Amino acid sequence: MTGPLMAQQEAKVTPLMSKDLAEYPGKEGLMIMVEYPPGTADPIHRHNAHAFLYVLEGSIVMQVKGGNQVTLTPGQTFYEGPDDVHIVGHNASNTKPAKFIVFLIKDKDAPVLIPVK
């Protein structure tokens, strides 16, 4: 199947580490690995967190509202602040997967991703 009838592949998110931040009551550090299959795109969302991203494999396209769209390759980084709305996030390739690590500083037990309409 191709076109609109083909199911959109979703990103695979793997939690790697979570640590309560004793110096910042109610906050935690969370490290996740995100794998984008070829052609994968995220919905518009926010994190309500400080998010630090590091690309491991492939190429991804990222943009927050009011910022420039960037294409990132292995070894490059990206930052999203607690008030940022992530308007573009997708695998730059329709044939190769992409993989990246995200470290978040967020409220303990808060969701990692919050959809924005």
JSON list of N, CA and C in Angstrom, two decimals, residues 7-15 32-43 45 47 53 59-62 86 88-92 96-102 112-113:
[
{"chain": "A", "resi": 7, "resn": "ALA", "atom": "N", "xyz": [-0.51, 3.07, 6.61]},
{"chain": "A", "resi": 7, "resn": "ALA", "atom": "CA", "xyz": [-0.45, 3.55, 7.99]},
{"chain": "A", "resi": 7, "resn": "ALA", "atom": "C", "xyz": [0.86, 4.29, 8.23]},
{"chain": "A", "resi": 8, "resn": "GLN", "atom": "N", "xyz": [0.77, 5.44, 8.88]},
{"chain": "A", "resi": 8, "resn": "GLN", "atom": "CA", "xyz": [1.96, 6.22, 9.24]},
{"chain": "A", "resi": 8, "resn": "GLN", "atom": "C", "xyz": [2.70, 5.47, 10.34]},
{"chain": "A", "resi": 9, "resn": "GLN", "atom": "N", "xyz": [3.99, 5.24, 10.13]},
{"chain": "A", "resi": 9, "resn": "GLN", "atom": "CA", "xyz": [4.77, 4.60, 11.17]},
{"chain": "A", "resi": 9, "resn": "GLN", "atom": "C", "xyz": [5.00, 5.59, 12.30]},
{"chain": "A", "resi": 10, "resn": "GLU", "atom": "N", "xyz": [5.03, 5.09, 13.50]},
{"chain": "A", "resi": 10, "resn": "GLU", "atom": "CA", "xyz": [5.24, 5.94, 14.66]},
{"chain": "A", "resi": 10, "resn": "GLU", "atom": "C", "xyz": [6.66, 5.79, 15.18]},
{"chain": "A", "resi": 11, "resn": "ALA", "atom": "N", "xyz": [7.12, 6.82, 15.84]},
{"chain": "A", "resi": 11, "resn": "ALA", "atom": "CA", "xyz": [8.43, 6.78, 16.47]},
{"chain": "A", "resi": 11, "resn": "ALA", "atom": "C", "xyz": [8.41, 5.76, 17.61]},
{"chain": "A", "resi": 12, "resn": "LYS", "atom": "N", "xyz": [9.51, 5.07, 17.78]},
{"chain": "A", "resi": 12, "resn": "LYS", "atom": "CA", "xyz": [9.67, 4.15, 18.91]},
{"chain": "A", "resi": 12, "resn": "LYS", "atom": "C", "xyz": [10.45, 4.89, 19.99]},
{"chain": "A", "resi": 13, "resn": "VAL", "atom": "N", "xyz": [9.89, 4.97, 21.19]},
{"chain": "A", "resi": 13, "resn": "VAL", "atom": "CA", "xyz": [10.53, 5.67, 22.30]},
{"chain": "A", "resi": 13, "resn": "VAL", "atom": "C", "xyz": [10.90, 4.66, 23.37]},
{"chain": "A", "resi": 14, "resn": "THR", "atom": "N", "xyz": [12.19, 4.64, 23.72]},
{"chain": "A", "resi": 14, "resn": "THR", "atom": "CA", "xyz": [12.70, 3.71, 24.73]},
{"chain": "A", "resi": 14, "resn": "THR", "atom": "C", "xyz": [13.25, 4.50, 25.91]},
{"chain": "A", "resi": 15, "resn": "PRO", "atom": "N", "xyz": [12.65, 4.37, 27.11]},
{"chain": "A", "resi": 15, "resn": "PRO", "atom": "CA", "xyz": [13.23, 5.03, 28.29]},
{"chain": "A", "resi": 15, "resn": "PRO", "atom": "C", "xyz": [14.58, 4.41, 28.62]},
{"chain": "A", "resi": 32, "resn": "ILE", "atom": "N", "xyz": [15.74, 9.43, 27.10]},
{"chain": "A", "resi": 32, "resn": "ILE", "atom": "CA", "xyz": [15.03, 8.50, 26.22]},
{"chain": "A", "resi": 32, "resn": "ILE", "atom": "C", "xyz": [15.77, 8.37, 24.89]},
{"chain": "A", "resi": 33, "resn": "MET", "atom": "N", "xyz": [15.56, 7.24, 24.23]},
{"chain": "A", "resi": 33, "resn": "MET", "atom": "CA", "xyz": [16.06, 7.07, 22.87]},
{"chain": "A", "resi": 33, "resn": "MET", "atom": "C", "xyz": [14.83, 7.06, 21.95]},
{"chain": "A", "resi": 34, "resn": "VAL", "atom": "N", "xyz": [14.91, 7.83, 20.87]},
{"chain": "A", "resi": 34, "resn": "VAL", "atom": "CA", "xyz": [13.81, 7.89, 19.91]},
{"chain": "A", "resi": 34, "resn": "VAL", "atom": "C", "xyz": [14.32, 7.35, 18.57]},
{"chain": "A", "resi": 35, "resn": "GLU", "atom": "N", "xyz": [13.55, 6.41, 18.02]},
{"chain": "A", "resi": 35, "resn": "GLU", "atom": "CA", "xyz": [13.89, 5.85, 16.71]},
{"chain": "A", "resi": 35, "resn": "GLU", "atom": "C", "xyz": [12.77, 6.20, 15.74]},
{"chain": "A", "resi": 36, "resn": "TYR", "atom": "N", "xyz": [13.14, 6.89, 14.67]},
{"chain": "A", "resi": 36, "resn": "TYR", "atom": "CA", "xyz": [12.20, 7.24, 13.61]},
{"chain": "A", "resi": 36, "resn": "TYR", "atom": "C", "xyz": [12.38, 6.26, 12.46]},
{"chain": "A", "resi": 37, "resn": "PRO", "atom": "N", "xyz": [11.39, 5.44, 12.15]},
{"chain": "A", "resi": 37, "resn": "PRO", "atom": "CA", "xyz": [11.44, 4.67, 10.92]},
{"chain": "A", "resi": 37, "resn": "PRO", "atom": "C", "xyz": [11.45, 5.64, 9.73]},
{"chain": "A", "resi": 38, "resn": "PRO", "atom": "N", "xyz": [11.81, 5.18, 8.54]},
{"chain": "A", "resi": 38, "resn": "PRO", "atom": "CA", "xyz": [11.79, 6.04, 7.37]},
{"chain": "A", "resi": 38, "resn": "PRO", "atom": "C", "xyz": [10.43, 6.72, 7.20]},
{"chain": "A", "resi": 39, "resn": "GLY", "atom": "N", "xyz": [10.45, 8.02, 6.94]},
{"chain": "A", "resi": 39, "resn": "GLY", "atom": "CA", "xyz": [9.23, 8.77, 6.69]},
{"chain": "A", "resi": 39, "resn": "GLY", "atom": "C", "xyz": [8.41, 9.15, 7.91]},
{"chain": "A", "resi": 40, "resn": "THR", "atom": "N", "xyz": [8.86, 8.84, 9.11]},
{"chain": "A", "resi": 40, "resn": "THR", "atom": "CA", "xyz": [8.11, 9.13, 10.33]},
{"chain": "A", "resi": 40, "resn": "THR", "atom": "C", "xyz": [8.07, 10.62, 10.63]},
{"chain": "A", "resi": 41, "resn": "ALA", "atom": "N", "xyz": [6.90, 11.11, 11.08]},
{"chain": "A", "resi": 41, "resn": "ALA", "atom": "CA", "xyz": [6.75, 12.50, 11.50]},
{"chain": "A", "resi": 41, "resn": "ALA", "atom": "C", "xyz": [5.98, 12.56, 12.81]},
{"chain": "A", "resi": 42, "resn": "ASP", "atom": "N", "xyz": [6.35, 13.51, 13.67]},
{"chain": "A", "resi": 42, "resn": "ASP", "atom": "CA", "xyz": [5.66, 13.72, 14.94]},
{"chain": "A", "resi": 42, "resn": "ASP", "atom": "C", "xyz": [4.51, 14.69, 14.75]},
{"chain": "A", "resi": 43, "resn": "PRO", "atom": "N", "xyz": [3.47, 14.59, 15.58]},
{"chain": "A", "resi": 43, "resn": "PRO", "atom": "CA", "xyz": [2.43, 15.61, 15.59]},
{"chain": "A", "resi": 43, "resn": "PRO", "atom": "C", "xyz": [2.99, 16.88, 16.24]},
{"chain": "A", "resi": 45, "resn": "HIS", "atom": "N", "xyz": [3.55, 19.35, 19.02]},
{"chain": "A", "resi": 45, "resn": "HIS", "atom": "CA", "xyz": [3.49, 19.04, 20.45]},
{"chain": "A", "resi": 45, "resn": "HIS", "atom": "C", "xyz": [4.39, 19.98, 21.24]},
{"chain": "A", "resi": 47, "resn": "HIS", "atom": "N", "xyz": [6.74, 19.85, 25.28]},
{"chain": "A", "resi": 47, "resn": "HIS", "atom": "CA", "xyz": [7.24, 18.95, 26.31]},
{"chain": "A", "resi": 47, "resn": "HIS", "atom": "C", "xyz": [7.07, 19.50, 27.72]},
{"chain": "A", "resi": 53, "resn": "LEU", "atom": "N", "xyz": [18.60, 17.32, 22.75]},
{"chain": "A", "resi": 53, "resn": "LEU", "atom": "CA", "xyz": [18.58, 16.23, 21.79]},
{"chain": "A", "resi": 53, "resn": "LEU", "atom": "C", "xyz": [19.96, 16.05, 21.16]},
{"chain": "A", "resi": 59, "resn": "SER", "atom": "N", "xyz": [19.21, 11.28, 9.75]},
{"chain": "A", "resi": 59, "resn": "SER", "atom": "CA", "xyz": [19.04, 12.72, 9.61]},
{"chain": "A", "resi": 59, "resn": "SER", "atom": "C", "xyz": [17.61, 13.08, 9.99]},
{"chain": "A", "resi": 60, "resn": "ILE", "atom": "N", "xyz": [17.45, 14.11, 10.83]},
{"chain": "A", "resi": 60, "resn": "ILE", "atom": "CA", "xyz": [16.12, 14.52, 11.27]},
{"chain": "A", "resi": 60, "resn": "ILE", "atom": "C", "xyz": [15.94, 16.02, 11.03]},
{"chain": "A", "resi": 61, "resn": "VAL", "atom": "N", "xyz": [14.68, 16.42, 10.87]},
{"chain": "A", "resi": 61, "resn": "VAL", "atom": "CA", "xyz": [14.34, 17.82, 10.68]},
{"chain": "A", "resi": 61, "resn": "VAL", "atom": "C", "xyz": [13.56, 18.28, 11.90]},
{"chain": "A", "resi": 62, "resn": "MET", "atom": "N", "xyz": [13.96, 19.41, 12.51]},
{"chain": "A", "resi": 62, "resn": "MET", "atom": "CA", "xyz": [13.34, 19.93, 13.72]},
{"chain": "A", "resi": 62, "resn": "MET", "atom": "C", "xyz": [13.07, 21.42, 13.58]},
{"chain": "A", "resi": 86, "resn": "HIS", "atom": "N", "xyz": [6.78, 22.48, 19.48]},
{"chain": "A", "resi": 86, "resn": "HIS", "atom": "CA", "xyz": [7.54, 21.74, 18.46]},
{"chain": "A", "resi": 86, "resn": "HIS", "atom": "C", "xyz": [6.64, 21.56, 17.24]},
{"chain": "A", "resi": 88, "resn": "VAL", "atom": "N", "xyz": [7.74, 21.15, 13.87]},
{"chain": "A", "resi": 88, "resn": "VAL", "atom": "CA", "xyz": [8.28, 20.22, 12.87]},
{"chain": "A", "resi": 88, "resn": "VAL", "atom": "C", "xyz": [9.20, 19.24, 13.56]},
{"chain": "A", "resi": 89, "resn": "GLY", "atom": "N", "xyz": [8.97, 17.96, 13.33]},
{"chain": "A", "resi": 89, "resn": "GLY", "atom": "CA", "xyz": [9.84, 16.90, 13.83]},
{"chain": "A", "resi": 89, "resn": "GLY", "atom": "C", "xyz": [9.63, 15.67, 12.97]},
{"chain": "A", "resi": 90, "resn": "HIS", "atom": "N", "xyz": [10.61, 15.37, 12.10]},
{"chain": "A", "resi": 90, "resn": "HIS", "atom": "CA", "xyz": [10.44, 14.19, 11.25]},
{"chain": "A", "resi": 90, "resn": "HIS", "atom": "C", "xyz": [11.78, 13.67, 10.74]},
{"chain": "A", "resi": 91, "resn": "ASN", "atom": "N", "xyz": [11.74, 12.42, 10.32]},
{"chain": "A", "resi": 91, "resn": "ASN", "atom": "CA", "xyz": [12.88, 11.80, 9.68]},
{"chain": "A", "resi": 91, "resn": "ASN", "atom": "C", "xyz": [13.07, 12.48, 8.33]},
{"chain": "A", "resi": 92, "resn": "ALA", "atom": "N", "xyz": [14.29, 12.91, 8.02]},
{"chain": "A", "resi": 92, "resn": "ALA", "atom": "CA", "xyz": [14.56, 13.58, 6.74]},
{"chain": "A", "resi": 92, "resn": "ALA", "atom": "C", "xyz": [14.56, 12.60, 5.58]},
{"chain": "A", "resi": 96, "resn": "LYS", "atom": "N", "xyz": [15.70, 5.60, 5.05]},
{"chain": "A", "resi": 96, "resn": "LYS", "atom": "CA", "xyz": [16.61, 5.21, 6.13]},
{"chain": "A", "resi": 96, "resn": "LYS", "atom": "C", "xyz": [16.06, 5.63, 7.48]},
{"chain": "A", "resi": 97, "resn": "PRO", "atom": "N", "xyz": [16.28, 4.81, 8.51]},
{"chain": "A", "resi": 97, "resn": "PRO", "atom": "CA", "xyz": [15.84, 5.18, 9.86]},
{"chain": "A", "resi": 97, "resn": "PRO", "atom": "C", "xyz": [16.74, 6.27, 10.45]},
{"chain": "A", "resi": 98, "resn": "ALA", "atom": "N", "xyz": [16.27, 6.88, 11.52]},
{"chain": "A", "resi": 98, "resn": "ALA", "atom": "CA", "xyz": [17.04, 7.86, 12.27]},
{"chain": "A", "resi": 98, "resn": "ALA", "atom": "C", "xyz": [16.89, 7.53, 13.75]},
{"chain": "A", "resi": 99, "resn": "LYS", "atom": "N", "xyz": [17.93, 7.87, 14.52]},
{"chain": "A", "resi": 99, "resn": "LYS", "atom": "CA", "xyz": [17.91, 7.57, 15.96]},
{"chain": "A", "resi": 99, "resn": "LYS", "atom": "C", "xyz": [18.56, 8.73, 16.71]},
{"chain": "A", "resi": 100, "resn": "PHE", "atom": "N", "xyz": [17.92, 9.12, 17.84]},
{"chain": "A", "resi": 100, "resn": "PHE", "atom": "CA", "xyz": [18.50, 10.19, 18.65]},
{"chain": "A", "resi": 100, "resn": "PHE", "atom": "C", "xyz": [18.17, 9.99, 20.12]},
{"chain": "A", "resi": 101, "resn": "ILE", "atom": "N", "xyz": [18.97, 10.62, 20.96]},
{"chain": "A", "resi": 101, "resn": "ILE", "atom": "CA", "xyz": [18.80, 10.60, 22.41]},
{"chain": "A", "resi": 101, "resn": "ILE", "atom": "C", "xyz": [18.24, 11.94, 22.84]},
{"chain": "A", "resi": 102, "resn": "VAL", "atom": "N", "xyz": [17.29, 11.93, 23.78]},
{"chain": "A", "resi": 102, "resn": "VAL", "atom": "CA", "xyz": [16.76, 13.16, 24.34]},
{"chain": "A", "resi": 102, "resn": "VAL", "atom": "C", "xyz": [16.90, 13.09, 25.86]},
{"chain": "A", "resi": 112, "resn": "VAL", "atom": "N", "xyz": [5.75, 13.05, 28.88]},
{"chain": "A", "resi": 112, "resn": "VAL", "atom": "CA", "xyz": [6.91, 13.50, 28.10]},
{"chain": "A", "resi": 112, "resn": "VAL", "atom": "C", "xyz": [6.45, 14.40, 26.95]},
{"chain": "A", "resi": 113, "resn": "LEU", "atom": "N", "xyz": [5.34, 14.06, 26.33]},
{"chain": "A", "resi": 113, "resn": "LEU", "atom": "CA", "xyz": [4.86, 14.78, 25.15]},
{"chain": "A", "resi": 113, "resn": "LEU", "atom": "C", "xyz": [3.40, 15.17, 25.33]}
]
